[in-house]
Coordinates of C-alpha atoms and ligand atoms in Angstrom, one line a residue:
M1 CA 0.3 -0.2 -0.2
F2 CA 2.8 2.8 1.2
S3 CA 4.5 1.6 -2.6
L4 CA 1.3 2.8 -4.6
R5 CA 0.3 5.9 -2.3
G6 CA 3.7 6.3 -2.9
S7 CA 4.0 6.2 -7.0
R8 CA 1.2 7.6 -7.3
K9 CA 2.4 11.3 -5.1
R10 CA 5.2 11.2 -7.9
K11 CA 3.2 10.5 -10.9
R12 CA 1.1 13.8 -9.5
N13 CA 4.1 15.5 -8.6
A14 CA 6.2 14.4 -12.5
G15 CA 2.7 15.9 -13.9
I16 CA 3.0 19.4 -12.0
C17 CA 7.2 19.4 -13.2
L18 CA 5.8 19.1 -16.4
L19 CA 4.1 22.0 -16.4
L20 CA 6.4 23.8 -14.9
G21 CA 8.7 22.7 -17.2
T22 CA 7.1 25.2 -20.1
V23 CA 8.5 28.1 -17.8
L24 CA 11.8 26.7 -16.6
V25 CA 14.2 24.7 -18.2
A26 CA 12.6 21.3 -19.8
G27 CA 15.5 19.6 -19.8
Y28 CA 16.6 20.0 -16.4
L29 CA 13.3 19.3 -14.7
I30 CA 12.5 15.6 -16.7
Y31 CA 16.3 15.0 -16.0
L32 CA 14.6 15.4 -12.3
T33 CA 11.3 13.9 -12.6
D34 CA 13.4 10.5 -14.3
H35 CA 14.7 10.7 -11.0
K36 CA 11.9 11.4 -8.7
T37 CA 13.8 13.8 -6.3
I38 CA 11.3 16.8 -6.8
N39 CA 9.0 17.2 -4.0
L40 CA 6.9 19.7 -4.3
Q41 CA 4.0 20.6 -2.2
D42 CA 1.3 20.1 -5.1
V43 CA -1.7 20.5 -2.3
K44 CA -1.7 23.7 -0.7
S45 CA -4.2 23.6 2.2
D46 CA -7.7 25.3 2.7
G47 CA -9.1 24.1 6.4
G48 CA -8.3 20.9 6.4
R49 CA -10.4 20.3 2.8
T50 CA -8.2 20.6 0.1
K51 CA -8.4 21.0 -3.5
A52 CA -5.6 18.9 -5.8
P53 CA -5.8 19.3 -9.5
T54 CA -6.3 15.8 -11.2
K55 CA -5.3 14.3 -14.3
N56 CA -8.3 15.3 -15.9
N57 CA -7.9 18.5 -15.3
S58 CA -10.8 18.8 -12.9
I59 CA -10.9 19.8 -8.8
A60 CA -11.0 17.0 -6.5
Y61 CA -10.8 16.9 -3.2
S62 CA -8.5 15.5 -0.7
W63 CA -8.3 15.3 3.3
P64 CA -5.3 14.9 5.6
K65 CA -4.2 11.3 5.4
C66 CA -6.2 9.4 7.4
E67 CA -4.2 6.9 10.7
K68 CA -4.6 4.1 11.6
N69 CA -6.4 3.9 15.5
V70 CA -4.4 1.5 17.4
S71 CA -6.4 2.2 20.6
A72 CA -9.1 -0.1 18.3
A73 CA -6.9 -3.4 19.7
N74 CA -8.1 -2.4 23.0
S75 CA -11.8 -3.2 22.2
K76 CA -13.2 -6.4 23.5
N77 CA -12.2 -9.7 22.3
F78 CA -10.5 -8.1 19.1
S79 CA -7.8 -11.2 19.5
T80 CA -10.8 -13.4 18.1
F81 CA -11.7 -11.7 14.8
T82 CA -10.4 -12.4 11.3
V83 CA -7.4 -10.6 10.1
N84 CA -9.9 -8.4 7.9
Y85 CA -12.5 -7.8 10.6
Q86 CA -9.5 -6.2 12.8
D87 CA -8.0 -3.7 10.1
F88 CA -11.8 -3.0 9.5
L89 CA -11.7 -1.9 13.0
Y90 CA -8.6 0.2 13.2
Y91 CA -8.9 2.0 9.6
H92 CA -13.6 2.0 10.0
H93 CA -13.6 6.1 11.5
C94 CA -12.0 7.0 7.9
R95 CA -14.8 8.9 5.4
H96 CA -12.4 10.6 3.5
F97 CA -10.4 9.7 0.9
P98 CA -9.2 11.2 -2.2
M99 CA -10.3 11.0 -5.8
L100 CA -8.5 9.8 -8.6
L101 CA -10.6 9.4 -11.0
D102 CA -13.7 11.9 -11.0
N103 CA -16.4 12.7 -13.6
P104 CA -18.0 16.2 -11.8
D105 CA -19.6 17.0 -15.7
K106 CA -21.5 13.1 -15.3
C107 CA -25.0 14.7 -14.3
V108 CA -24.2 18.2 -16.5
G109 CA -26.8 17.6 -20.1
A110 CA -25.0 16.0 -22.9
H111 CA -26.2 20.0 -24.5
G112 CA -27.5 21.8 -22.0
S113 CA -30.5 19.3 -21.9
A114 CA -32.7 17.3 -19.4
D115 CA -31.6 16.6 -16.4
V116 CA -30.3 12.6 -16.1
F117 CA -33.7 10.5 -14.7
L118 CA -31.8 7.2 -14.1
L119 CA -28.1 7.1 -12.6
L120 CA -26.4 3.9 -12.9
V121 CA -24.5 3.1 -9.7
I122 CA -22.6 0.3 -10.2
K123 CA -20.1 -1.1 -7.3
S124 CA -17.2 -2.5 -9.8
S125 CA -13.4 -3.6 -8.5
P126 CA -9.6 -2.8 -10.5
S127 CA -9.8 -6.5 -11.7
N128 CA -12.9 -6.5 -13.5
Y129 CA -12.2 -4.9 -16.5
D130 CA -14.3 -7.3 -18.6
R131 CA -17.4 -6.9 -17.0
R132 CA -17.8 -3.4 -16.8
E133 CA -17.2 -3.8 -20.7
V134 CA -20.3 -6.7 -21.0
L135 CA -22.0 -3.9 -19.2
R136 CA -21.4 -0.7 -21.2
K137 CA -22.9 -2.6 -24.6
T138 CA -25.4 -4.0 -22.8
W139 CA -28.2 -2.9 -19.8
A140 CA -25.9 -0.1 -18.3
E141 CA -25.7 1.6 -22.5
E142 CA -25.5 5.9 -21.7
R143 CA -29.0 6.1 -23.3
L144 CA -32.0 7.5 -24.0
V145 CA -35.1 5.5 -22.8
N146 CA -38.9 7.1 -23.5
G147 CA -37.0 10.2 -23.8
K148 CA -35.1 9.9 -20.6
Q149 CA -31.7 10.3 -19.8
I150 CA -29.8 7.1 -18.5
R151 CA -26.2 7.7 -17.4
R152 CA -23.5 5.6 -15.6
V153 CA -20.7 5.3 -13.3
F154 CA -18.4 2.8 -12.0
I155 CA -17.1 2.8 -8.4
I156 CA -14.0 1.6 -7.5
G157 CA -11.3 1.6 -5.4
T158 CA -7.7 0.3 -5.7
M159 CA -5.3 -2.8 -5.1
D160 CA -2.9 -2.9 -2.5
A161 CA -0.9 -5.0 -4.5
A162 CA 2.4 -2.8 -5.7
W163 CA 2.6 -3.8 -9.5
E164 CA -0.2 -5.4 -10.4
G165 CA -2.4 -2.3 -8.2
E166 CA -0.6 0.6 -10.5
R167 CA -1.2 -2.3 -14.0
L168 CA -5.3 -1.8 -13.1
N169 CA -4.9 1.6 -11.9
K170 CA -3.3 2.6 -15.4
V171 CA -6.0 0.3 -17.2
L172 CA -9.0 2.0 -15.0
E173 CA -7.4 5.6 -16.3
L174 CA -7.6 4.3 -20.2
E175 CA -11.4 3.5 -19.4
Q176 CA -12.0 6.7 -18.3
H177 CA -10.4 8.8 -21.4
Q178 CA -12.6 6.1 -23.4
Y179 CA -15.2 6.4 -21.2
N180 CA -15.8 8.8 -18.9
D181 CA -17.4 6.6 -16.5
I182 CA -15.1 5.3 -13.6
L183 CA -15.2 7.2 -10.0
Q184 CA -12.4 6.0 -8.2
W185 CA -10.8 7.0 -4.6
D186 CA -7.5 6.2 -3.5
F187 CA -9.0 3.3 -0.8
K188 CA -8.2 -0.6 -0.4
D189 CA -10.9 -1.9 -2.5
S190 CA -12.6 -4.9 -0.6
F191 CA -14.7 -6.4 0.9
Y192 CA -15.5 -4.5 4.2
N193 CA -14.8 -1.4 2.3
L194 CA -18.0 -1.4 0.5
T195 CA -19.8 0.6 2.8
L196 CA -17.5 3.2 3.0
K197 CA -17.2 2.8 -1.4
Q198 CA -21.2 3.4 -0.6
V199 CA -20.9 6.6 1.8
L200 CA -18.1 8.5 -0.5
F201 CA -20.2 7.8 -3.5
F202 CA -23.3 9.5 -2.0
E203 CA -20.8 12.6 -0.5
W204 CA -20.2 12.7 -4.7
L205 CA -24.0 12.4 -5.3
E206 CA -24.6 15.3 -3.6
R207 CA -21.6 17.6 -5.1
N208 CA -22.2 16.7 -8.4
C209 CA -26.0 14.8 -9.2
P210 CA -28.2 16.1 -6.8
H211 CA -30.7 17.0 -9.2
A212 CA -31.0 13.1 -11.3
S213 CA -34.1 12.1 -10.2
F214 CA -33.4 7.8 -9.6
L215 CA -30.6 5.2 -9.4
L216 CA -30.1 1.8 -9.6
N217 CA -27.2 0.8 -7.0
G218 CA -25.7 -2.4 -8.0
D219 CA -23.1 -4.8 -8.0
D220 CA -21.5 -5.4 -11.6
D221 CA -22.1 -8.6 -11.9
V222 CA -26.4 -8.6 -12.0
F223 CA -28.4 -8.5 -14.9
A224 CA -30.6 -4.7 -14.7
N225 CA -33.2 -4.4 -17.8
T226 CA -33.2 -0.5 -17.5
N227 CA -36.3 0.1 -20.0
N228 CA -38.4 -1.7 -17.9
M229 CA -37.1 0.2 -15.2
V230 CA -37.5 2.9 -16.8
E231 CA -41.2 2.4 -17.8
Y232 CA -41.5 1.8 -13.7
L233 CA -39.8 4.7 -12.6
Q234 CA -42.0 6.9 -14.7
A235 CA -45.8 5.2 -13.8
H236 CA -44.2 5.8 -10.5
K237 CA -46.6 8.2 -8.4
D238 CA -44.2 11.0 -8.3
S239 CA -41.3 10.4 -11.0
N240 CA -39.1 13.8 -10.5
G241 CA -37.4 11.6 -7.7
N242 CA -38.2 14.3 -4.9
K243 CA -40.3 11.6 -3.0
H244 CA -39.2 8.2 -1.0
L245 CA -38.2 5.5 -3.0
F246 CA -36.0 2.6 -2.1
V247 CA -37.1 -0.9 -3.1
G248 CA -35.6 -4.0 -4.0
N249 CA -35.6 -7.3 -2.1
L250 CA -36.7 -6.2 0.6
M251 CA -34.9 -8.2 3.6
V252 CA -36.6 -8.4 7.6
Y253 CA -35.3 -9.7 10.3
S254 CA -32.2 -10.3 9.2
P255 CA -30.6 -11.4 12.6
L256 CA -26.5 -10.0 13.3
I257 CA -24.1 -13.0 12.9
R258 CA -21.8 -13.6 15.6
D259 CA -19.2 -16.1 15.1
T260 CA -16.2 -14.5 14.7
W261 CA -14.9 -16.5 11.6
S262 CA -18.9 -15.6 9.5
K263 CA -18.1 -12.9 6.5
Y264 CA -21.0 -10.9 7.9
F265 CA -20.0 -10.7 11.5
V266 CA -20.5 -7.8 13.2
S267 CA -18.7 -7.4 16.8
V268 CA -20.9 -6.4 19.6
E269 CA -19.2 -3.9 20.7
L270 CA -20.1 -2.2 16.9
N271 CA -23.5 -3.2 17.2
N272 CA -25.5 -4.3 19.5
A273 CA -28.4 -5.1 18.0
E274 CA -30.1 -9.0 17.8
Y275 CA -31.3 -7.7 14.2
F276 CA -31.3 -5.2 11.5
P277 CA -33.5 -2.3 10.6
P278 CA -35.0 -3.8 7.4
Y279 CA -33.1 -3.2 4.4
C280 CA -32.8 -4.1 0.6
S281 CA -30.2 -6.7 -0.6
G282 CA -26.8 -4.7 -1.9
A283 CA -26.9 -6.2 -5.5
G284 CA -29.8 -3.5 -7.4
I285 CA -31.4 -1.4 -4.8
I286 CA -33.5 0.9 -6.9
M287 CA -34.1 5.0 -5.3
S288 CA -35.2 8.1 -5.5
V289 CA -32.2 10.7 -5.4
D290 CA -34.1 12.3 -2.7
T291 CA -34.1 9.1 -0.5
A292 CA -29.8 8.8 -1.4
L293 CA -29.3 12.6 0.1
V294 CA -31.7 11.9 3.4
I295 CA -29.7 8.3 3.8
Y296 CA -26.0 10.3 3.3
E297 CA -27.4 12.8 6.1
M298 CA -28.1 10.5 8.1
S299 CA -24.4 8.5 8.2
K300 CA -22.3 11.5 9.2
S301 CA -23.7 10.6 12.6
I302 CA -23.8 6.4 12.1
E303 CA -21.0 4.1 12.2
I304 CA -19.7 2.5 9.7
I305 CA -20.3 -1.1 9.9
T306 CA -19.2 -3.9 7.2
I307 CA -22.3 -4.6 5.8
D308 CA -23.3 -2.5 3.4
D309 CA -26.8 -3.3 2.6
A310 CA -27.8 -3.8 5.9
Y311 CA -26.2 -0.1 6.8
L312 CA -28.3 1.8 4.2
G313 CA -31.0 0.2 6.6
M314 CA -29.7 1.4 9.2
C315 CA -30.1 5.2 7.8
L316 CA -33.2 5.2 6.6
A317 CA -34.1 3.8 10.1
K318 CA -33.3 6.9 11.6
A319 CA -35.0 8.6 9.4
G320 CA -37.8 6.9 9.9
L321 CA -38.2 5.7 6.3
S322 CA -38.9 2.0 5.2
P323 CA -37.5 -0.1 2.6
A324 CA -39.4 -1.7 -0.2
S325 CA -40.3 -5.0 -1.9
H326 CA -40.4 -5.7 -5.4
M327 CA -40.9 -9.0 -6.6
G328 CA -38.9 -7.8 -9.9
V329 CA -36.0 -7.6 -8.3
Q330 CA -34.1 -11.7 -8.0
P331 CA -30.7 -11.2 -5.7
H332 CA -30.5 -14.5 -5.4
G333 CA -30.9 -16.0 -9.0
W334 CA -34.2 -18.0 -9.9
Y335 CA -36.7 -20.4 -10.4
L336 CA -38.7 -21.9 -12.4
P337 CA -41.0 -24.8 -12.6
S338 CA -38.9 -27.6 -14.0
R339 CA -35.2 -28.4 -15.6
R340 CA -36.2 -29.0 -19.0
I341 CA -37.1 -24.9 -19.6
D342 CA -34.3 -23.2 -20.5
Q343 CA -33.2 -21.1 -17.5
Y344 CA -32.0 -18.6 -20.2
D345 CA -35.8 -18.1 -22.2
P346 CA -35.8 -14.2 -22.5
C347 CA -39.7 -14.7 -22.1
H348 CA -38.7 -15.0 -17.9
F349 CA -37.1 -12.0 -18.1
K350 CA -39.4 -9.7 -19.4
D351 CA -40.8 -8.1 -16.5
K352 CA -38.0 -8.5 -14.1
L353 CA -35.6 -5.4 -12.9
V354 CA -32.8 -7.1 -12.4
V355 CA -31.6 -10.4 -11.8
H356 CA -28.0 -11.8 -9.8
R357 CA -25.3 -13.6 -11.3
F358 CA -25.0 -13.5 -14.6
F359 CA -22.5 -13.3 -16.7
S360 CA -20.4 -11.9 -19.5
T361 CA -21.9 -14.2 -22.2
N362 CA -25.0 -14.6 -21.0
M363 CA -25.3 -11.3 -20.5
F364 CA -25.1 -9.8 -24.1
Y365 CA -27.6 -12.9 -25.2
M366 CA -30.3 -11.4 -22.7
W367 CA -30.0 -8.5 -23.7
K368 CA -29.5 -9.1 -27.5
K369 CA -32.8 -11.1 -26.6
L370 CA -35.2 -8.5 -24.9
N371 CA -34.6 -5.5 -27.4
D372 CA -35.4 -7.8 -30.5
P373 CA -38.4 -6.5 -31.9
N374 CA -39.6 -10.4 -32.9
L375 CA -39.0 -11.7 -29.5
N376 CA -42.7 -13.6 -29.0
C377 CA -43.4 -14.9 -25.3
T378 CA -46.9 -15.5 -26.5
K379 CA -47.5 -19.1 -25.3
K380 CA -47.8 -22.2 -27.8
Ligands
NAG1 C1 -10.7 4.0 18.7 O1 -10.7 3.0 18.8 C2 -11.4 3.1 20.1 C3 -11.5 1.6 20.6 O2 -12.8 0.9 20.0 C4 -12.4 3.8 20.4 O3 -13.1 3.9 21.6 C5 -12.0 5.3 19.6 O4 -13.6 6.4 19.7 C6 -11.8 5.2 18.5 N1 -11.3 6.2 17.8 C7 -11.7 6.5 16.6 C8 -11.0 8.5 16.0 O5 -12.7 6.7 16.4
NAG2 C1 -10.4 0.0 3.5 O1 -9.4 1.6 3.0 C2 -8.7 1.7 3.8 C3 -8.0 2.9 3.3 O2 -7.4 2.1 1.7 C4 -7.5 0.4 4.3 O3 -6.7 1.0 5.5 C5 -8.1 -0.5 5.3 O4 -7.2 -1.8 5.2 C6 -9.2 -1.1 4.8 N1 -10.5 -1.8 5.3 C7 -10.3 -2.9 4.5 C8 -11.0 -3.9 6.1 O5 -9.9 -3.7 4.2
NAG3 C1 -17.0 -11.2 23.8 O1 -17.0 -12.7 23.2 C2 -17.8 -13.7 23.8 C3 -17.6 -14.8 23.6 O2 -17.8 -15.1 22.4 C4 -19.3 -12.9 23.7 O3 -20.6 -13.6 24.8 C5 -18.8 -11.2 24.4 O4 -20.8 -10.9 23.5 C6 -17.9 -11.2 23.3 N1 -18.0 -9.5 24.1 C7 -17.7 -9.0 23.0 C8 -17.9 -7.3 23.6 O5 -18.2 -8.3 21.6
NAG4 C1 -46.7 -16.0 -31.1 O1 -46.5 -16.8 -31.4 C2 -47.5 -17.0 -31.5 C3 -47.8 -18.9 -31.1 O2 -46.8 -19.5 -31.5 C4 -48.7 -17.0 -32.5 O3 -50.0 -17.4 -32.4 C5 -48.7 -15.7 -32.8 O4 -49.2 -15.1 -33.8 C6 -47.0 -14.5 -32.3 N1 -47.4 -13.3 -32.7 C7 -46.3 -12.3 -33.2 C8 -46.7 -11.3 -32.9 O5 -46.1 -13.2 -34.3

């Protein structure tokens, strides 16, 4: 991790040096940057929060580096927790990370035109290039549906393996250059940092896209029928996104897991409740931007926990709002009456909104089939 941060900083310094090079003796500076000996102060202080230039010349916000909370090791039963959970406790107070790739104009209309109706917010990770590629060509394509704008962002952290991490960051930069759909922050992209990723996204949303109407907040391995989704949202009683909406696969009376070996373990010190408040499975949640901003406001006073979707339920509960169920969201796969029926028959998916665990080939097939005007689902 140190080497990753170190080399990123060096790169940024190198960029600034090249700029100065137009004023000063270029050859001399290139010599210096090549030898990585310049240590310019590239971020000017601005009362805690600072503005730093990023590669695409936008403004990103950065904060002082968040320090490890060493006294977390004194919490009860600490030694019985997994290394990952211990790591989570050391850093879960950290809420601000600099952006490496930003997209501040994502919600500005193509020609000063209408606001974004549906923003697709897809949790991805540095190594999932192939999943992003297929989504761009299928349900997550930026387009107009029924005259409504669909836009897309992938939300991503970094990988803390020195060489591979650097290489994947480079790939993300190239993707950004080509598609302008990456939001990347400088934190370790891991399961226990998903809540952090979600909160950082909401912060971005408030700053850059508060006038969008709706979000689909989901994983990069779901199949989302975004055409249906636009129709469903247009039929919704308030289709400007100014009212509460939070739907998906509803989870009620979900107990907190106390087995330390479990991926879903939550320590008593972090949260001593027996059950989580109702929430929707994080694979695919449809919400109004209004609700998203309320959740963000609530999150400021709720400690980050390891389970990102349950955390959203906690924020809703604090605001006195409820999540709701939608039959079209099936995050645990789908069930068919007989094994002799093709499980990828597109007619099973015609009226679905989100179905979990689809990979490239089937994603592509299903999207093409569902958009085929000759698709005939009338039973013989
Ligand atoms: C650090 O951890 C201790 C023990 O869990 C906790 O009491 C304290 O509030 C934490 N400090 C920060 C800054 O989160
Ligand atoms: C979350 O990200 C921070 C910043 O990169 C890192 O220090 C921490 O170890 C990560 N936490 C987990 C549980 O991966
Ligand atoms: C510590 O672990 C014991 C045994 O698993 C459990 O009963 C107790 O509630 C835990 N205490 C805390 C504060 O996590
Ligand atoms: C769809 O298929 C049914 C049954 O095979 C047939 O009766 C109907 O005419 C078809 N509809 C269209 C629009 O092709």
